[in-house]
């Protein structure tokens, strides 16, 4: 197993839609092992393949109930009620933003054995499913923030990256 460096905000691989996985090889199984090791080492609740530079529709997650893997996952149900949560991302380390998203989500995909899998849940589970599948669509949580919050988040990130305040231009 191997640890991968986690790609961070600004890396273009995080902004492109990842490709569907057509066949499950032993190389893919090794990749998933490495993703799990990288996720636990970080530590994080989930990790999508683009976050280690692999633009494929795979994520791993563990919200404390054991690890699971989804390949080619798709959201199949979202609740109408929203749940506020201080959401973070291993690709934007150290930052958390309060973000409302549907509390419940269900996702369907395939597992490492090639069989269909479905994961669903409220609150943290629903959040992880939405967050990780967003990564596979090339979208970071910043893009989900309301406009004003997004502007201020981007300003904070620029300031951090450059080490000084560049204003709002
Ligand atoms: Zn993330």
Coordinates of C-alpha atoms and ligand atoms in Angstrom, one line a residue:
X1 CA 0.0 0.0 0.0
X2 CA 1.1 3.6 -0.5
X3 CA 0.2 7.0 0.6
X4 CA -0.7 9.5 -2.1
X5 CA -0.2 13.3 -1.8
X6 CA -3.6 14.9 -1.7
X7 CA -4.2 17.5 -4.5
X8 CA -5.4 20.8 -3.2
X9 CA -7.5 23.8 -4.2
X10 CA -6.1 25.2 -7.5
X11 CA -5.1 21.9 -8.9
X12 CA -7.0 21.6 -12.2
X13 CA -7.6 17.8 -11.7
X14 CA -10.2 18.9 -9.0
X15 CA -12.2 20.9 -11.6
X16 CA -12.8 18.3 -14.3
X17 CA -15.5 15.6 -14.4
X18 CA -13.9 12.2 -13.8
X19 CA -14.3 9.4 -16.3
X20 CA -16.5 6.4 -15.7
X21 CA -14.8 3.1 -14.8
X22 CA -15.3 0.4 -17.4
X23 CA -13.7 -2.6 -15.8
X24 CA -12.5 -3.5 -12.4
X25 CA -8.9 -4.7 -12.5
X26 CA -6.5 -5.7 -9.8
X27 CA -4.8 -2.4 -10.4
X28 CA -8.1 -0.7 -9.5
X29 CA -8.3 -2.8 -6.3
X30 CA -4.8 -1.6 -5.4
X31 CA -5.8 2.0 -6.1
X32 CA -8.7 1.7 -3.7
X33 CA -6.5 0.2 -1.0
X34 CA -4.1 3.2 -1.4
X35 CA -7.0 5.6 -1.4
X36 CA -8.2 4.1 1.9
X37 CA -4.8 4.3 3.5
X38 CA -4.4 7.9 2.3
X39 CA -7.9 8.8 3.7
X40 CA -7.2 7.3 7.1
X41 CA -3.8 8.9 7.3
X42 CA -5.1 12.4 6.5
X43 CA -7.5 11.7 8.3
X44 CA -10.7 12.2 6.4
X45 CA -14.2 10.8 6.2
X46 CA -14.0 10.4 2.5
X47 CA -11.6 10.6 -0.5
X48 CA -12.4 10.8 -4.2
X49 CA -9.9 9.6 -6.8
X50 CA -9.4 13.0 -8.4
X51 CA -8.1 14.2 -5.0
X52 CA -5.0 12.0 -5.6
X53 CA -4.8 13.0 -9.2
X54 CA -6.7 10.0 -10.7
X55 CA -9.7 11.3 -12.8
X56 CA -11.9 8.3 -12.4
X57 CA -15.3 8.0 -10.8
X58 CA -14.3 6.2 -7.6
X59 CA -14.5 7.3 -3.9
X60 CA -13.9 5.7 -0.6
X61 CA -15.5 6.7 2.7
X62 CA -15.8 5.8 6.3
X63 CA -18.0 7.7 8.7
X64 CA -17.2 5.5 11.6
X65 CA -19.2 2.5 10.4
X66 CA -16.4 0.8 8.4
X67 CA -15.0 1.6 5.0
X68 CA -16.9 1.5 1.7
X69 CA -16.1 2.0 -1.9
X70 CA -18.3 3.3 -4.7
X71 CA -17.5 3.1 -8.4
X72 CA -19.5 5.2 -10.9
X73 CA -21.8 6.4 -8.1
X74 CA -24.9 8.5 -8.8
X75 CA -27.2 10.3 -6.5
X76 CA -30.6 8.7 -6.8
X77 CA -32.5 10.5 -4.1
X78 CA -32.2 13.7 -2.0
X79 CA -34.5 14.9 0.7
X80 CA -36.2 18.3 0.6
X81 CA -35.2 19.3 4.0
X82 CA -31.7 20.8 4.5
X83 CA -29.1 20.2 7.1
X84 CA -26.5 22.8 8.0
X85 CA -23.0 21.4 8.6
X86 CA -19.5 22.8 9.0
X87 CA -18.2 21.1 5.9
X88 CA -14.5 20.7 5.2
X89 CA -12.4 19.0 2.5
X90 CA -9.0 17.4 2.4
X91 CA -8.3 19.4 -0.7
X92 CA -8.9 22.6 1.1
X93 CA -7.1 21.7 4.3
X94 CA -7.9 23.5 7.5
X95 CA -11.0 25.3 6.3
X96 CA -14.6 24.7 7.2
X97 CA -17.7 26.5 5.9
X98 CA -21.2 26.2 7.1
X99 CA -23.1 24.8 4.2
X100 CA -26.8 23.7 3.9
X101 CA -27.4 20.6 1.8
X102 CA -30.2 18.0 1.7
X103 CA -30.0 16.0 4.9
X104 CA -30.7 12.7 3.3
X105 CA -29.1 11.3 0.2
X106 CA -29.1 7.9 -1.5
X107 CA -26.5 6.9 -4.1
X108 CA -26.2 3.9 -6.4
X109 CA -23.1 2.6 -8.0
X110 CA -21.0 -0.6 -8.1
X111 CA -18.7 -2.0 -5.6
X112 CA -15.2 -3.5 -6.0
X113 CA -16.7 -6.9 -6.7
X114 CA -18.6 -5.4 -9.7
X115 CA -22.0 -5.8 -8.0
X116 CA -24.4 -3.0 -7.6
X117 CA -24.3 -1.2 -4.3
X118 CA -26.5 1.4 -2.7
X119 CA -25.6 3.6 0.2
X120 CA -28.0 6.0 1.8
X121 CA -28.4 8.0 5.0
X122 CA -29.2 11.2 6.9
X123 CA -26.8 13.9 8.0
X124 CA -23.2 12.8 8.0
X125 CA -23.8 9.9 5.6
X126 CA -25.9 12.0 3.3
X127 CA -23.3 14.7 3.4
X128 CA -20.4 12.5 2.5
X129 CA -22.2 11.0 -0.4
X130 CA -23.0 14.4 -1.8
X131 CA -19.5 15.8 -1.2
X132 CA -17.7 12.9 -2.7
X133 CA -19.9 12.6 -5.8
X134 CA -19.4 16.4 -6.3
X135 CA -15.7 15.7 -6.5
X136 CA -16.3 13.2 -9.3
X137 CA -18.2 16.0 -11.2
X138 CA -15.3 18.4 -10.8
X139 CA -17.0 20.4 -8.1
X140 CA -15.6 21.5 -4.8
X141 CA -17.7 22.5 -1.8
X142 CA -16.7 26.2 -2.5
X143 CA -19.0 26.0 -5.5
X144 CA -21.9 25.1 -3.3
X145 CA -21.6 28.1 -1.0
X146 CA -24.0 31.0 -1.5
X147 CA -22.4 33.8 -3.6
X148 CA -21.4 36.1 -0.7
X149 CA -19.9 33.3 1.4
X150 CA -18.1 32.0 -1.7
X151 CA -16.5 35.3 -2.4
X152 CA -15.3 35.7 1.1
X153 CA -14.0 32.1 1.2
X154 CA -12.0 32.6 -2.0
X155 CA -10.6 35.8 -0.6
X156 CA -9.5 33.9 2.5
X157 CA -7.9 31.2 0.5
X158 CA -6.0 33.7 -1.7
X159 CA -4.8 35.5 1.3
X160 CA -3.6 32.2 2.8
X161 CA -1.9 31.1 -0.4
X162 CA -0.1 34.4 -0.9
X163 CA 0.6 35.2 2.7
X164 CA -1.0 38.6 2.5
X165 CA -4.2 40.3 1.7
X166 CA -4.6 41.1 -2.0
X167 CA -8.0 42.8 -1.5
X168 CA -11.1 41.9 -3.4
X169 CA -10.1 42.6 -7.0
Ligands
LIG1 ZN1 -13.5 16.9 -0.5

